[in-house]
XYZ file of C-alpha atoms in Angstrom:
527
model
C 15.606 -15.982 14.801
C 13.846 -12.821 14.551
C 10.213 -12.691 17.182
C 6.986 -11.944 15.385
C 3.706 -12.065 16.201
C 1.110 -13.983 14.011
C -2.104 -12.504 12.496
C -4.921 -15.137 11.659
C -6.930 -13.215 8.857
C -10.614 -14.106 8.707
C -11.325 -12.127 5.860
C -11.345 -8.439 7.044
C -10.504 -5.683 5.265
C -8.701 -3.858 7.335
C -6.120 -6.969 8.729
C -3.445 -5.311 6.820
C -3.742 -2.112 9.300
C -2.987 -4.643 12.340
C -0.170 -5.797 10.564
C 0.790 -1.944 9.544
C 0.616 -0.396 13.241
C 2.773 -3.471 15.075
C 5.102 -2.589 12.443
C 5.114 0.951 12.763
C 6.224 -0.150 16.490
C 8.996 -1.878 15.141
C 7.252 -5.178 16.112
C 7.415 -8.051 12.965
C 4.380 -9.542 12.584
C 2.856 -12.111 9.583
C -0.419 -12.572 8.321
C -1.573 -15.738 7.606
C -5.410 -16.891 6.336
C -7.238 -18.456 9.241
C -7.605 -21.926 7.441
C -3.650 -21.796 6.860
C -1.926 -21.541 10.630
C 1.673 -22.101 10.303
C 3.705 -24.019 12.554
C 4.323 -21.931 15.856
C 8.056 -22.360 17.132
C 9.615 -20.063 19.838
C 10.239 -17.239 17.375
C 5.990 -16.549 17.862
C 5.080 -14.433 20.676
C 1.725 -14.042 20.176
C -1.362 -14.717 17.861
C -3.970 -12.255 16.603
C -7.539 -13.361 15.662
C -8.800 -10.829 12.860
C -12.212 -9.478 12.089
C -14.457 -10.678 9.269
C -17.651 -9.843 7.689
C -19.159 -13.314 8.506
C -20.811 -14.279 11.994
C -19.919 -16.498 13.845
C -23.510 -17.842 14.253
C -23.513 -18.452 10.482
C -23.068 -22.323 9.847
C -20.611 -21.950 7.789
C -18.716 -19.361 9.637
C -14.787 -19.991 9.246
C -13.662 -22.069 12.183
C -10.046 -22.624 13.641
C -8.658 -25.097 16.071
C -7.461 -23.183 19.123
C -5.882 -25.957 20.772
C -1.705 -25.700 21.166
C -2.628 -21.373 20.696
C -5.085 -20.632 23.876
C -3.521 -20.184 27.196
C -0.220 -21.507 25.164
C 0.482 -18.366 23.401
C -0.536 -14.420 23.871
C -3.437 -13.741 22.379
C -5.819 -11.141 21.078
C -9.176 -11.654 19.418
C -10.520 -8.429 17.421
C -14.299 -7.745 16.532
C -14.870 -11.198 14.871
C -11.965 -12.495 16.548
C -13.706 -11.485 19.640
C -16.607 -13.071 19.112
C -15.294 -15.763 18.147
C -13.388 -16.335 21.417
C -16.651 -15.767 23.087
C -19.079 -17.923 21.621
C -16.413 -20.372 20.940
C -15.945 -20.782 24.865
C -19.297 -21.188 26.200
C -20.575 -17.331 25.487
C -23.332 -15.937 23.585
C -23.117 -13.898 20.806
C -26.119 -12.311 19.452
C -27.386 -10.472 16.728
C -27.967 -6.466 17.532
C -30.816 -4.818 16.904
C -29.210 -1.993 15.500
C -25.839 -2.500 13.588
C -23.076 -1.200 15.667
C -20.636 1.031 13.270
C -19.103 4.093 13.870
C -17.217 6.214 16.652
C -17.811 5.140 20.662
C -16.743 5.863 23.679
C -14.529 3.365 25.631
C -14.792 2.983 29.330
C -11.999 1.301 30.961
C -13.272 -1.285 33.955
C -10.169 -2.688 34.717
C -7.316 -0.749 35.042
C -4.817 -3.517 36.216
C -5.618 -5.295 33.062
C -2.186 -5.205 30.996
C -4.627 -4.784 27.640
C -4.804 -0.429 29.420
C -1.502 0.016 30.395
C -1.000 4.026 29.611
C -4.528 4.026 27.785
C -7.371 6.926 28.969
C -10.032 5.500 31.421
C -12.131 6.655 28.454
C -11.195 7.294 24.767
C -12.985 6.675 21.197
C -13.042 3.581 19.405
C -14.566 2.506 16.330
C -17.289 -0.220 16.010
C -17.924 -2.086 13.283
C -19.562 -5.002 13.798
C -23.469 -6.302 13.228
C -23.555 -8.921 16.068
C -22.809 -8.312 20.217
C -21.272 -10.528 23.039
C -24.424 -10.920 25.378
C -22.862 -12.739 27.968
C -18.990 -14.226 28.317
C -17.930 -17.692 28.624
C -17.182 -18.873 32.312
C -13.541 -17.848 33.527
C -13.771 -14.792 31.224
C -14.441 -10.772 32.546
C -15.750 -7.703 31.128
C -12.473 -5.288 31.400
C -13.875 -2.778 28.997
C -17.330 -1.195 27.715
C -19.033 1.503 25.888
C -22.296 2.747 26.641
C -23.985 0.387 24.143
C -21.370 -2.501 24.448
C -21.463 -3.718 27.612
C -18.419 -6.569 26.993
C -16.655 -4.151 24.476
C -13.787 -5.902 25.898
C -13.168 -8.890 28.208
C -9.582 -11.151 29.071
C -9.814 -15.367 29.997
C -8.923 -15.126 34.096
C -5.229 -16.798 34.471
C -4.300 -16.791 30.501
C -3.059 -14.246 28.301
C -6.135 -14.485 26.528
C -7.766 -11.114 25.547
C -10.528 -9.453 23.265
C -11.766 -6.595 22.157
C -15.204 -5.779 19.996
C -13.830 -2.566 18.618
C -10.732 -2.389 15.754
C -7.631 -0.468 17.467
C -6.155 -0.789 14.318
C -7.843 1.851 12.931
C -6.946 5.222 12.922
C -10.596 6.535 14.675
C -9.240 4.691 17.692
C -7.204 6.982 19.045
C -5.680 5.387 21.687
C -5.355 1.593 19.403
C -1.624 2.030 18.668
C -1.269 2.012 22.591
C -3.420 -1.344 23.134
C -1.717 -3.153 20.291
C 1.365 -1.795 21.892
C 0.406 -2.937 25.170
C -0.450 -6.639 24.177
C 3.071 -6.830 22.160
C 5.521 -5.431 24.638
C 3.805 -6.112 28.033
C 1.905 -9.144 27.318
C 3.990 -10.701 24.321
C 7.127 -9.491 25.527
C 8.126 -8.278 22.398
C 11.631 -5.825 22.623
C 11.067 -3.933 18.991
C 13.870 -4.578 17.282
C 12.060 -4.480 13.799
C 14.160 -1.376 12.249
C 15.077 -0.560 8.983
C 19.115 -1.208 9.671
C 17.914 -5.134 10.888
C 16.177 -5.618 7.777
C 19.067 -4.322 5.579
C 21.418 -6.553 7.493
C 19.778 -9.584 7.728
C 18.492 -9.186 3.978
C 21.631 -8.363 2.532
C 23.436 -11.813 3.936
C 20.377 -13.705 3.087
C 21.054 -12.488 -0.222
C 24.473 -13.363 -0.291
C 23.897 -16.721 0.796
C 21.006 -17.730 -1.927
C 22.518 -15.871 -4.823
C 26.069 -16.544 -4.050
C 27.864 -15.509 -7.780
C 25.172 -15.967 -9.690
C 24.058 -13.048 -12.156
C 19.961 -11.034 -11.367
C 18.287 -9.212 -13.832
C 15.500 -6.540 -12.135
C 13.075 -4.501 -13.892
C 13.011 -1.394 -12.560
C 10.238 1.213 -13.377
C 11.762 4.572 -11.577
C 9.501 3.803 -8.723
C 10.454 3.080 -4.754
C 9.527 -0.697 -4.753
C 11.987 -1.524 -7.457
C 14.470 1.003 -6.745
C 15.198 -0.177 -3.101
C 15.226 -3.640 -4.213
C 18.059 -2.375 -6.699
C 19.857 -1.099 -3.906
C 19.352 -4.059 -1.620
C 20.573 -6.467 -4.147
C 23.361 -4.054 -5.374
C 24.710 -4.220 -1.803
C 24.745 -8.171 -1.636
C 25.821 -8.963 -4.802
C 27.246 -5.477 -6.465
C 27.545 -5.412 -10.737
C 26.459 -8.925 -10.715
C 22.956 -7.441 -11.025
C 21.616 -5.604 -14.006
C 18.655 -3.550 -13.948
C 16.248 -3.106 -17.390
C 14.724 0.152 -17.434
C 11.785 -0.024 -20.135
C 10.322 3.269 -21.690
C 7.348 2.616 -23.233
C 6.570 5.557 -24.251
C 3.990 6.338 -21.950
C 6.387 7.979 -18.837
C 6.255 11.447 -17.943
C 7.743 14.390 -19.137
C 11.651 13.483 -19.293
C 11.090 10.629 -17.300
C 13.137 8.326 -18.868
C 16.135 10.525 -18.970
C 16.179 12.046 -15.216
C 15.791 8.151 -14.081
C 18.259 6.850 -16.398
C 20.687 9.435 -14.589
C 19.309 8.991 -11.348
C 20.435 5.199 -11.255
C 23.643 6.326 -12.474
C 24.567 8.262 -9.626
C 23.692 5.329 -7.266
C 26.596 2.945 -9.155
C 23.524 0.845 -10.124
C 24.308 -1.124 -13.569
C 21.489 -0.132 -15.613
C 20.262 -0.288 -19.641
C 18.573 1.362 -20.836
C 15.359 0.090 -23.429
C 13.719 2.124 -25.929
C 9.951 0.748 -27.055
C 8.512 4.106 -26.811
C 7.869 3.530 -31.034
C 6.369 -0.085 -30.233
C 4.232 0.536 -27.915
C 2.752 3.985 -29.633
C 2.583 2.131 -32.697
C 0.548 -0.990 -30.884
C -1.495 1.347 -29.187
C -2.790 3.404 -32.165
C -6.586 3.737 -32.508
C -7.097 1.636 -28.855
C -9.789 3.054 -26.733
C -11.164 0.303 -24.245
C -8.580 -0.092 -21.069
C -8.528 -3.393 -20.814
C -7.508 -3.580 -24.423
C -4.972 -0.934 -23.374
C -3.780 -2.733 -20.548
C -3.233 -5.720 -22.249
C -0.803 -4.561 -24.760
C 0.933 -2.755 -22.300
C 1.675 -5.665 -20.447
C 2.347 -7.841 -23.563
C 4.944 -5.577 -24.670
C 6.460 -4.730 -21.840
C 7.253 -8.749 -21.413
C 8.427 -9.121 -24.574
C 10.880 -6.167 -24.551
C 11.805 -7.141 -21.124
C 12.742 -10.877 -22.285
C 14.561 -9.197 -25.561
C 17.304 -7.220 -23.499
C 17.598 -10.179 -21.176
C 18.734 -12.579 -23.055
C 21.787 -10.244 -23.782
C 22.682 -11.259 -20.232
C 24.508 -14.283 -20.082
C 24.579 -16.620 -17.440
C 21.777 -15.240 -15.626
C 19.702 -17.626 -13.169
C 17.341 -15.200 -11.150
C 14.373 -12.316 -11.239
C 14.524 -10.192 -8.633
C 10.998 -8.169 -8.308
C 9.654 -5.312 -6.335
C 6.888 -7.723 -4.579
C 6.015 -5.961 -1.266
C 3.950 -7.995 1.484
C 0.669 -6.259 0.450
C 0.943 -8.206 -3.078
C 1.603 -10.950 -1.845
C -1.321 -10.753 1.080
C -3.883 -10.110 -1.828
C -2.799 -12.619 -4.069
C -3.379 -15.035 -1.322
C -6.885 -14.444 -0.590
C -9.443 -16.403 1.497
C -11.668 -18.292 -0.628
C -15.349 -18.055 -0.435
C -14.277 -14.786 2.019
C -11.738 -12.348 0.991
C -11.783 -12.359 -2.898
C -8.074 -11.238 -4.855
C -7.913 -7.654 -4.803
C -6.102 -7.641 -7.906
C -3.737 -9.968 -9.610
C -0.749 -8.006 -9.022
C 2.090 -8.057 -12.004
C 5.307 -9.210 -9.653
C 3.434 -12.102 -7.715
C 4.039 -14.687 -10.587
C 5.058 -11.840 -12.896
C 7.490 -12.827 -15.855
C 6.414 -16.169 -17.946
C 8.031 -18.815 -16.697
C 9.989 -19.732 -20.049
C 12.574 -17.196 -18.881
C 13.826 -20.332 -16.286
C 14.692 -18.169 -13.797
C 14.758 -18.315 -9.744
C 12.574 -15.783 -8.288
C 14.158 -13.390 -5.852
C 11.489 -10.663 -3.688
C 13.993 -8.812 -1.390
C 10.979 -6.676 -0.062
C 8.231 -9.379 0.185
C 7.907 -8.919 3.921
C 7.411 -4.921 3.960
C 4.375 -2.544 3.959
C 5.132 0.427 1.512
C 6.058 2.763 4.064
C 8.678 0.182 5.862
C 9.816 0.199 2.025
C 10.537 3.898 2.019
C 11.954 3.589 5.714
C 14.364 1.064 4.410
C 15.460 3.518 1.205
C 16.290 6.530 3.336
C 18.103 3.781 5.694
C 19.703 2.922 2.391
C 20.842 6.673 1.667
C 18.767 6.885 -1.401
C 17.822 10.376 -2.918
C 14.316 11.044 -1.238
C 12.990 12.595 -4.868
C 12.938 8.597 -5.352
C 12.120 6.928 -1.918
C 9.211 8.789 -1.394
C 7.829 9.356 -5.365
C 4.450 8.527 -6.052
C 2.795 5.213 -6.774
C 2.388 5.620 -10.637
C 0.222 3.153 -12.537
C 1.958 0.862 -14.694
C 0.198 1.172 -17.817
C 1.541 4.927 -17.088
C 0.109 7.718 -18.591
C -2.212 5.529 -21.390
C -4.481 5.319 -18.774
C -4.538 8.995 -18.055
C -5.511 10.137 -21.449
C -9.273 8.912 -21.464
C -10.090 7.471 -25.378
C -7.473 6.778 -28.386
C -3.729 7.754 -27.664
C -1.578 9.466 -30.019
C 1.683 11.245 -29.529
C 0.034 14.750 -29.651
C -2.283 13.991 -26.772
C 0.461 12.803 -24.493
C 2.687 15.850 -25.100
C -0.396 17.825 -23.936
C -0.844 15.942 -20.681
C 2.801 15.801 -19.901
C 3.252 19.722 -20.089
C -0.158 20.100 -17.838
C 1.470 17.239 -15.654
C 4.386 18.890 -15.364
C 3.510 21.932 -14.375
C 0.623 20.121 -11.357
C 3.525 17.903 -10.007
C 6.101 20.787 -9.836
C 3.619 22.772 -8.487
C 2.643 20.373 -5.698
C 7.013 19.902 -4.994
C 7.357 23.977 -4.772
C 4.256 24.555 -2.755
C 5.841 25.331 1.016
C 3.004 23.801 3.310
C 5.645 23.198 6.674
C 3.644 25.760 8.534
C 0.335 23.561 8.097
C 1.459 20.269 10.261
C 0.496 18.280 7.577
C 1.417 14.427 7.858
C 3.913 12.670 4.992
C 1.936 10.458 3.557
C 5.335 8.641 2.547
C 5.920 7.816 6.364
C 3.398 9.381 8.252
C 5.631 9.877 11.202
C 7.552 13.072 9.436
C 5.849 15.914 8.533
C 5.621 16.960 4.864
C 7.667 19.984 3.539
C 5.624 20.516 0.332
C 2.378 19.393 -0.956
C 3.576 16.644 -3.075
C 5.050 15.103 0.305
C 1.416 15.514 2.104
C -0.058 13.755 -1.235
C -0.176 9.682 -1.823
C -0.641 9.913 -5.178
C -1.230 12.709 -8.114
C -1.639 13.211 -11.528
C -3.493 14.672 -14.598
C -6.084 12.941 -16.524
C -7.144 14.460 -20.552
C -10.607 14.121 -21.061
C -12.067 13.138 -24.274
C -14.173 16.551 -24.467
C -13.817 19.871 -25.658
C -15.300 22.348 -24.365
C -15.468 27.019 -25.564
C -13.262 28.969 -23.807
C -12.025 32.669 -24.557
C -8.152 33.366 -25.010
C -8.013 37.158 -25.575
C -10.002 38.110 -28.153
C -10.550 34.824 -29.658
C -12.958 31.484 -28.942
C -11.145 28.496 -28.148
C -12.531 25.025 -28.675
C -9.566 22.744 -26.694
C -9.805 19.978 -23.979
C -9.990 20.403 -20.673
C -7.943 18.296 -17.635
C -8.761 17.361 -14.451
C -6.111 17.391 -11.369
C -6.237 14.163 -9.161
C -4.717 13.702 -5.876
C -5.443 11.518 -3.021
C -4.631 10.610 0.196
C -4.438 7.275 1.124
C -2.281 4.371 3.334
C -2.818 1.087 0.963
C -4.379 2.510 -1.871
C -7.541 -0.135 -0.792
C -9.422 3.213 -0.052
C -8.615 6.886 -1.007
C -9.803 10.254 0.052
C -9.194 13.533 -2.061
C -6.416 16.083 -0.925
C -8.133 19.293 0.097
C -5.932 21.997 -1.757
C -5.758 25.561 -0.539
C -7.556 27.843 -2.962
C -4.468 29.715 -3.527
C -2.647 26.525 -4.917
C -5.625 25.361 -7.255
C -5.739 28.888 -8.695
C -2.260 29.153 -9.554
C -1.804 25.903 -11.581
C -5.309 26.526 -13.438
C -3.982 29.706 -14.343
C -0.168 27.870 -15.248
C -1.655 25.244 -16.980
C -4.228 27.303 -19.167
C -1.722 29.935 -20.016
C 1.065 27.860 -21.174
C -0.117 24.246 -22.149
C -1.408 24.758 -25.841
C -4.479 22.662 -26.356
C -6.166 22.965 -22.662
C -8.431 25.323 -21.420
C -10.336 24.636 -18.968
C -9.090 22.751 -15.794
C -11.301 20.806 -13.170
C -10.456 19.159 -9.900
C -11.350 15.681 -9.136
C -13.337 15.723 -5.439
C -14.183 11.806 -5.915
C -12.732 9.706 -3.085
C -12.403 5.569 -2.950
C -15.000 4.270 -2.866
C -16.980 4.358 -4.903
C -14.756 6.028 -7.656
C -11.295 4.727 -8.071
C -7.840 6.352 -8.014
C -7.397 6.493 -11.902
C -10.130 6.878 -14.387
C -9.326 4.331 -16.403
């Protein structure tokens, strides 16, 4: 039975980055709405309390039953979860006069406390909270502050009850992988044993047993989600699986083909489907992108459920679902709203009477990646970029037709080839695939990049001649969810060259611009 710790979400954004950095410790961990605790066996270790943007002195703050966790089970209260502990147990919480949100100083008062094992008797944290702990419930002392937050952190005497008012889960904590560390080794006794080679193992006989000799069809798209799924299923259950690779059309430049080939190489049974003239044809005249959107998705089904009823005998759908889908398809009602209504969580209409199978349902996108280079897989796959899956239709801004794709897959191609040949080694730069490596090349530093076509023209001068053409705009972020998004700073020398590539050999461009917009309050794509 493997150990985990449970997190309790109460509706804060950043819940999933708890989850992310016990797992990035090799520590398995669940999260779970507050209103939804599961049953805790012996397999728990130890319960988180999230943060929230309600107060707890709001009436209709969300509530939980502590009884059968507290002084039962290790646990850890963060900001609201803090709070909650506090005025929960006989402490006052108060509104601050000031909203407390940014960067702090941490001042360790108790260094016995197992919450500081190996932590600096001062470090920064980040605040973000709008209400304070005045005073603590009896039985309960201060073990931490900052010079504005006097009970920035406090522990229940004789339990393994502890809180803190700051998020260590962020990265402006710099010291927050060590206390989440601290409370899941030393205080939930957790041994780490959350690695890429137990997943595969346990996953693949788990596979085994609930497919047995039945037949899977996946879709795969070329990207990492479906690809290691592919793999992880190919391993349990070998040729018995068949992968549908759609091209709608819409992929980049020889997409279609290099993937096609790709999957070939890994003994993967694949076919091949060509819609490209459907979906160009459907898409004619379409400006609005919901409008696009929609027939994207509508076709895509129905080409998908065409080439899979050549499959006989098949009972299941395997999907690319990874734990982040299935966290924001959840939601808390009245608290956390749905992100999005992600494609694989209840994906394919249910007329296709199929079992659902989610191989990676439990993993963050970076454990994802971890497991595909644990898997052998080619790392041009494993860590390739998140690409939308309306593909490039929502890249060229207005109407699409054939012409305007073949000019923003040339300037495409020449910006992501760029980005892989671009040495940046010598500049320490993190992967953003698995931020413990370091990336070789810019396209390993970036989360996710493209080119967008904009509906404009604009004069330019090509020799001796005007030019009236369109101009592009490069995009590339940085990012660890995709929930928020920051724009890659580019050395000068890089952005030069592929203006000057792009102008000079992309006929119909002439002008190129570089989107500095980060997340929020613009999004990653434009459309």
């Amino acid at each position: 039975m493997t150990e985990k710790i449970i997190i309790l979400d109460f509706g804060s954004q950043v819940t999933q980055l708890i989850g992310r950095r016990l797992r990035e410790l090799n520590v398995y961990c669940e999260i779970f709405p507050y209103n939804k605790v599961p049953a805790l066996d012996e397999s728990v270790k130890g319960v988180i309390l999230s943060g929230s943007p309600c107060s707890v002195r709001d009436s209709n703050a969300p509530q939980i039953n502590l009884e059968g966790i507290k002084g039962r089970y290790p646990l850890l209260g963060i900001c609201y979860g803090a709070q909650y502990l506090a005025y929960k147990f006989g402490g006052t919480v108060e509104s601050s006069l000031t909203r407390e949100y940014g960067r702090a100083m941490l001042e360790v008062k108790d260094s016995s406390s197992p919450l500081f094992q190996g932590v600096s008797s001062r470090s920064q944290v980040w605040m973000s909270h709008g209400d304070t702990i005045s005073t603590l419930p009896a039985g309960a002392k201060v073990i931490a502050s900052t010079e504005s937050v006097a009970n920035a952190a406090f522990s229940f005497v004789g339990e393994p009850t502890f809180a803190v008012q700051f998020h260590p889960e962020v990265f402006h904590t710099t010291e927050g992988s060590k206390i989440l560390g601290d409370f899941a080794f030393g205080i939930c006794g957790c041994s780490g044993d959350w690695t890429p080679d137990s997943f595969i193992e346990t996953t693949v006989e788990a596979l085994k047993e609930k497919i047995g000799n039945d037949k899977v069809i996946l879709g795969l798209s070329g990207g990492v989600d479906s690809t290691v799924a592919g793999v992880l299923l190919n391993k349990a259950i070998g040729h018995n699986l068949t992968c549908i690779f759609v091209n709608n059309g819409l992929l980049r430049k020889n997409e279609y083909e290099d993937v096609l080939e790709s999957y070939r190489d890994m003994d993967l049974n694949v076919i091949g489907a060509d819609a490209s003239e459907d979906f160009l044809r459907e898409l004619a005249g379409v400006t609005e992108p919901e409008a696009k959107r929609k027939i994207i998705g509508r076709l895509f089904v129905e080409t998908f459920e065409k080439y899979a009823r050549e499959i006989k005998g098949a009972r299941w759908l395997a999907q690319g679902t990874i734990y982040p889908d299935v966290i924001e398809s959840a939601g808390i009602e009245g608290i956390a709203s749905k992100i999005k209504s992600h494609h694989n969580v209840g994906g394919l209409p249910e007329k296709m009477n199929l079992g659902i199978v989610e191989p990676l349902r439990m993993l963050f996108k970076d454990e994802v990646r971890r497991v595909g280079r644990a898997l052998g897989i080619k790392d041009e796959l494993v860590g390739r970029h998140p690409f939308p899956g309306p593909s490039l239709a929502i890249r060229v801004i207005g109407d699409i037709t054939k012409e305007k794709l073949d000019i923003l897959r040339e300037a495409d191609d020449i910006f992501i080839k760029g980005l892989r040949s671009y040495d940046c080694s010598s500049l320490h730069i993190p992967s953003a695939s698995d931020p413990r490596l370091e990336a070789k090349n810019l396209y390993d530093a970036i989360w996710q990049a493209g080119v967008i076509l904009l509906p404009v023209k604009s004069v330019g001068v090509m020799g001796d001649e005007r030019t009236y053409e369109n101009p592009v705009a490069l995009r590339a972020v940085v990012s660890t969810d995709a929930m928020t998004a920051d724009w890659f700073h580019f050395p000068y020398d890089f952005l030069a060259r592929v203006s000057n590539d792009i102008i000079n050999k992309v006929k119909g461009v002439n002008r190129v611009v570089y989107d500095i917009s980060s997340k929020p309050p613009a999004t990653i794509e434009w459309e």
